[in-house]
Tab-separated table of C-alpha atoms and ligand atoms in Angstrom:
chain	number	residue	atom	x	y	z
N	1	UNK	CA	-42.543	-209.744	8.025
N	2	UNK	CA	-42.752	-211.681	4.932
N	3	UNK	CA	-45.029	-214.277	6.242
N	4	UNK	CA	-45.133	-216.577	9.274
N	5	UNK	CA	-42.850	-219.221	7.965
N	6	UNK	CA	-40.081	-216.580	7.898
N	7	UNK	CA	-40.555	-216.269	11.505
N	8	UNK	CA	-40.298	-219.759	12.059
N	9	UNK	CA	-37.084	-220.045	10.297
N	10	UNK	CA	-35.433	-216.722	10.603
N	11	UNK	CA	-31.879	-216.606	10.740
N	12	UNK	CA	-31.213	-214.538	13.771
N	13	UNK	CA	-27.325	-213.965	13.711
N	14	UNK	CA	-25.991	-212.205	16.891
N	15	UNK	CA	-23.014	-210.009	15.369
N	16	UNK	CA	-21.388	-208.605	18.510
N	17	UNK	CA	-22.840	-208.664	21.905
N	18	UNK	CA	-26.626	-207.428	22.075
N	19	UNK	CA	-26.586	-207.054	18.369
N	20	UNK	CA	-29.410	-209.012	16.380
N	21	UNK	CA	-29.482	-208.730	12.537
N	22	UNK	CA	-32.072	-210.930	10.743
N	23	UNK	CA	-31.924	-210.724	7.404
N	24	UNK	CA	-34.142	-209.979	4.749
N	25	UNK	CA	-37.120	-210.161	7.258
N	26	UNK	CA	-38.995	-207.187	6.397
N	27	UNK	CA	-41.075	-206.702	3.323
N	28	UNK	CA	-40.252	-204.006	1.543
N	29	UNK	CA	-43.262	-203.461	-0.791
N	30	UNK	CA	-45.827	-204.053	2.379
N	31	UNK	CA	-43.942	-201.124	3.732
N	32	UNK	CA	-43.166	-198.823	1.422
N	33	UNK	CA	-46.996	-197.524	0.782
N	34	UNK	CA	-47.198	-196.640	4.398
N	35	UNK	CA	-44.127	-194.663	4.679
N	36	UNK	CA	-45.159	-192.937	1.385
N	37	UNK	CA	-48.552	-192.329	3.613
N	38	UNK	CA	-46.766	-191.039	6.519
N	39	UNK	CA	-44.746	-188.375	4.599
N	40	UNK	CA	-47.697	-187.047	2.544
N	41	UNK	CA	-48.532	-185.998	6.233
N	42	UNK	CA	-45.300	-185.037	7.601
N	43	UNK	CA	-42.906	-184.463	5.185
N	44	UNK	CA	-39.050	-185.290	5.520
N	45	UNK	CA	-37.069	-182.427	6.692
N	46	UNK	CA	-33.376	-181.590	7.437
N	47	UNK	CA	-33.187	-180.613	10.921
N	48	UNK	CA	-30.679	-178.555	12.564
N	49	UNK	CA	-28.658	-179.288	15.820
N	50	UNK	CA	-28.381	-177.055	18.733
N	51	UNK	CA	-25.481	-175.776	17.236
N	52	UNK	CA	-26.962	-174.798	14.696
N	53	UNK	CA	-25.530	-176.982	11.732
N	54	UNK	CA	-28.084	-178.780	9.334
N	55	UNK	CA	-27.945	-182.746	9.742
N	56	UNK	CA	-26.740	-184.258	7.549
N	57	UNK	CA	-30.455	-186.970	6.635
N	58	UNK	CA	-33.403	-185.565	5.838
N	59	UNK	CA	-35.920	-187.171	8.758
N	60	UNK	CA	-39.432	-187.363	10.045
N	61	UNK	CA	-41.772	-189.527	12.795
N	62	UNK	CA	-44.755	-191.339	13.275
N	63	UNK	CA	-46.160	-192.739	16.366
N	64	UNK	CA	-47.627	-190.658	20.026
N	65	UNK	CA	-43.873	-189.105	19.931
N	66	UNK	CA	-41.659	-188.012	17.649
N	67	UNK	CA	-37.438	-187.577	17.878
N	68	UNK	CA	-36.550	-183.749	17.139
N	69	UNK	CA	-33.602	-181.596	17.364
N	70	UNK	CA	-33.444	-177.334	16.942
N	71	UNK	CA	-32.082	-174.997	19.009
N	72	UNK	CA	-33.404	-176.242	21.993
N	73	UNK	CA	-32.100	-179.567	21.756
N	74	UNK	CA	-32.321	-183.199	21.228
N	75	UNK	CA	-35.554	-184.493	21.790
N	76	UNK	CA	-38.746	-185.889	21.748
N	77	UNK	CA	-42.177	-184.252	21.110
N	78	UNK	CA	-45.901	-185.163	20.729
N	79	UNK	CA	-46.568	-183.275	17.664
N	80	UNK	CA	-44.366	-182.171	13.803
N	81	UNK	CA	-42.662	-178.271	14.690
N	82	UNK	CA	-43.292	-178.052	11.079
N	83	UNK	CA	-47.403	-178.142	11.009
N	84	UNK	CA	-48.005	-178.205	14.884
N	85	UNK	CA	-50.224	-181.527	14.227
N	86	UNK	CA	-49.696	-184.877	15.924
N	87	UNK	CA	-47.189	-186.981	14.047
N	88	UNK	CA	-49.223	-189.745	11.814
N	89	UNK	CA	-50.514	-192.753	13.586
N	90	UNK	CA	-48.299	-195.738	13.779
N	91	UNK	CA	-49.279	-198.359	11.033
N	92	UNK	CA	-50.204	-201.558	13.062
N	93	UNK	CA	-47.792	-203.849	10.927
N	94	UNK	CA	-45.020	-201.720	11.717
N	95	UNK	CA	-46.143	-202.456	15.562
N	96	UNK	CA	-46.607	-206.033	14.664
N	97	UNK	CA	-42.611	-206.249	12.823
N	98	UNK	CA	-40.823	-204.468	15.351
N	99	UNK	CA	-42.527	-206.316	18.354
N	100	UNK	CA	-41.738	-209.967	16.488
N	101	UNK	CA	-37.933	-208.401	15.378
N	102	UNK	CA	-37.790	-207.886	19.477
N	103	UNK	CA	-38.676	-210.836	20.711
N	104	UNK	CA	-36.871	-213.169	18.419
N	105	UNK	CA	-34.376	-211.407	20.220
N	106	UNK	CA	-35.456	-211.794	23.422
N	107	UNK	CA	-37.560	-208.410	24.496
N	108	UNK	CA	-40.911	-208.832	25.241
N	109	UNK	CA	-42.722	-206.596	25.589
N	110	UNK	CA	-42.098	-204.143	23.089
N	111	UNK	CA	-44.453	-201.781	22.574
N	112	UNK	CA	-42.825	-199.090	20.724
N	113	UNK	CA	-44.483	-195.414	20.966
N	114	UNK	CA	-42.294	-194.351	17.928
N	115	UNK	CA	-40.842	-194.490	15.073
N	116	UNK	CA	-37.439	-192.098	13.862
N	117	UNK	CA	-37.916	-192.700	9.646
N	118	UNK	CA	-34.440	-191.618	8.392
N	119	UNK	CA	-34.006	-190.778	4.474
N	120	UNK	CA	-30.489	-190.721	2.885
N	121	UNK	CA	-29.362	-190.485	-0.732
N	122	UNK	CA	-25.771	-191.725	-2.427
N	123	UNK	CA	-23.167	-190.307	-0.169
N	124	UNK	CA	-24.811	-189.089	2.741
N	125	UNK	CA	-24.050	-190.348	6.267
N	126	UNK	CA	-25.155	-190.305	9.517
N	127	UNK	CA	-21.786	-189.583	12.404
N	128	UNK	CA	-21.247	-191.682	15.008
N	129	UNK	CA	-23.329	-191.203	17.881
N	130	UNK	CA	-25.483	-192.470	20.583
N	131	UNK	CA	-29.099	-192.121	21.391
N	132	UNK	CA	-29.522	-191.522	24.749
N	133	UNK	CA	-32.997	-189.425	24.267
N	134	UNK	CA	-34.754	-192.786	25.242
N	135	UNK	CA	-35.411	-192.186	29.211
N	136	UNK	CA	-35.801	-196.081	29.767
N	137	UNK	CA	-32.553	-197.629	28.356
N	138	UNK	CA	-33.748	-200.871	29.353
N	139	UNK	CA	-36.066	-201.167	26.306
N	140	UNK	CA	-34.233	-202.532	22.698
N	141	UNK	CA	-34.551	-199.810	19.638
N	142	UNK	CA	-35.486	-202.294	16.197
N	143	UNK	CA	-34.186	-200.742	12.598
N	144	UNK	CA	-35.190	-201.246	9.345
N	145	UNK	CA	-33.348	-201.387	6.330
N	146	UNK	CA	-34.555	-200.140	3.194
N	147	UNK	CA	-33.947	-199.381	-0.858
N	148	UNK	CA	-30.305	-199.128	-1.321
N	149	UNK	CA	-27.966	-200.768	0.651
N	150	UNK	CA	-25.276	-198.926	3.461
N	151	UNK	CA	-22.323	-199.433	5.536
N	152	UNK	CA	-23.232	-199.564	8.903
N	153	UNK	CA	-20.357	-198.990	11.751
N	154	UNK	CA	-21.247	-200.912	14.913
N	155	UNK	CA	-17.931	-199.072	17.380
N	156	UNK	CA	-18.068	-199.971	21.209
N	157	UNK	CA	-18.793	-197.534	24.324
N	158	UNK	CA	-16.301	-195.481	22.015
N	159	UNK	CA	-15.668	-194.981	19.128
N	160	UNK	CA	-12.540	-194.210	18.579
N	161	UNK	CA	-11.238	-197.796	18.240
N	162	UNK	CA	-12.126	-199.089	14.575
N	163	UNK	CA	-15.869	-199.988	13.930
N	164	UNK	CA	-17.058	-203.653	12.618
N	165	UNK	CA	-18.713	-202.876	10.031
N	166	UNK	CA	-21.940	-204.678	8.326
N	167	UNK	CA	-23.427	-203.980	5.081
N	168	UNK	CA	-27.085	-203.514	4.870
N	169	UNK	CA	-29.345	-204.423	2.329
N	170	UNK	CA	-33.574	-203.840	2.066
N	171	UNK	CA	-35.554	-205.598	4.664
N	172	UNK	CA	-32.634	-206.199	6.972
N	173	UNK	CA	-33.832	-205.601	10.784
N	174	UNK	CA	-31.449	-204.823	13.511
N	175	UNK	CA	-32.319	-205.037	17.238
N	176	UNK	CA	-29.943	-203.278	19.610
N	177	UNK	CA	-30.573	-203.558	23.287
N	178	UNK	CA	-28.861	-204.144	27.383
N	179	UNK	CA	-24.914	-203.960	26.772
N	180	UNK	CA	-25.042	-202.605	23.034
N	181	UNK	CA	-27.912	-200.253	24.369
N	182	UNK	CA	-25.892	-196.937	24.368
N	183	UNK	CA	-22.767	-197.852	21.666
N	184	UNK	CA	-21.559	-195.217	19.169
N	185	UNK	CA	-22.715	-196.552	15.903
N	186	UNK	CA	-22.748	-194.652	12.280
N	187	UNK	CA	-23.753	-194.943	9.301
N	188	UNK	CA	-21.799	-194.252	5.220
N	189	UNK	CA	-23.409	-194.667	1.791
N	190	UNK	CA	-20.826	-194.657	0.447
N	191	UNK	CA	-19.945	-197.267	-2.831
N	192	UNK	CA	-23.620	-198.586	-2.000
N	193	UNK	CA	-25.802	-200.514	-4.000
N	194	UNK	CA	-28.750	-199.089	-5.864
N	195	UNK	CA	-32.003	-200.741	-5.244
N	196	UNK	CA	-34.458	-202.083	-8.419
N	197	UNK	CA	-37.611	-200.219	-6.771
N	198	UNK	CA	-35.935	-196.960	-4.222
N	199	UNK	CA	-32.532	-196.446	-6.065
N	200	UNK	CA	-29.735	-194.336	-4.619
N	201	UNK	CA	-32.757	-193.886	-1.661
N	202	UNK	CA	-32.485	-195.721	1.325
N	203	UNK	CA	-35.329	-195.335	4.328
N	204	UNK	CA	-34.530	-196.622	7.970
N	205	UNK	CA	-37.017	-197.432	10.577
N	206	UNK	CA	-35.902	-197.124	14.445
N	207	UNK	CA	-38.545	-198.139	16.810
N	208	UNK	CA	-38.172	-196.559	20.673
N	209	UNK	CA	-39.766	-196.894	23.473
N	210	UNK	CA	-40.254	-193.346	24.934
V	301	MD3	C1	-27.594	-198.960	18.261
V	301	MD3	N1	-30.003	-194.761	12.564
V	301	MD3	O1	-31.528	-192.686	13.553
V	301	MD3	S1	-30.287	-197.378	13.054
V	301	MD3	C2	-31.097	-193.358	14.755
V	301	MD3	O2	-29.757	-196.451	9.634
V	301	MD3	C3	-29.940	-194.460	13.756
V	301	MD3	O3	-30.718	-194.886	9.865
V	301	MD3	C4	-29.116	-195.334	11.699
V	301	MD3	O4	-28.784	-194.136	13.817
V	301	MD3	C5	-29.677	-195.499	10.370
V	301	MD3	O5	-30.095	-193.125	15.635
V	301	MD3	C6	-29.256	-196.744	12.769
V	301	MD3	C7	-29.398	-198.608	13.906
V	301	MD3	C8	-29.459	-198.404	15.521
V	301	MD3	C9	-30.251	-197.352	16.177
V	301	MD3	C10	-30.321	-197.249	17.173
V	301	MD3	C11	-29.146	-197.622	17.853
V	301	MD3	C12	-28.721	-198.698	16.046
V	301	MD3	C13	-28.413	-198.283	17.652
V	301	MD3	C14	-29.517	-197.185	19.739
V	301	MD3	C15	-28.465	-198.089	20.213
V	301	MD3	C16	-27.033	-198.440	19.823
V	302	FE	FE1	-28.480	-193.819	16.281
């Protein structure tokens, strides 16, 4: 987070029931070197669906467990299958950021033990999906957007209706829980704004308790 003062004055907006948006809450100059250190140990890679299709965006993880997808399915595992080593540890600054954002949305204590790191380039997208591989759905998910902007799509319990669309910029943080925990959501990067330092790259951190 930027500093204590930001915490006190942070404008938290409930943009959909149980979906909270904190604009410009995370400090990318602090987070990016930590992400770089993680990706040196566990580089971004394209995973495959159980059906054999390559996912549209590349990913890596830090924390006790990391989310993976392969022929055996979607799940959390304690070692990086590329290196057979444990995932890099979750930096303390990540944990504090996620906990403070969750607390502002009345989720405490939130003790994330998994952080999925998604990497987008212009034109890449995450198709509408639900996150349901986490055993305890009373725990929220906290997401941090860095770099290039993206259009975030919030559906409801089904993906047939037209989504609510929110443009997410560098530093924006969202918290999802309770009635929003199983909603469908997706990300589009077409016509997004490049970032002064990251250019046409977007990185998203999602903090989870698994
Ligand atoms: C709503 N990532 O990694 S984060 C994902 O920008 C994912 O990379 C997106 O969706 C991204 O699964 C969006 C926001 C998010 C994450 C998890 C959710 C929204 C969620 C789980 C339940 C409901
Ligand atoms: Fe998701």
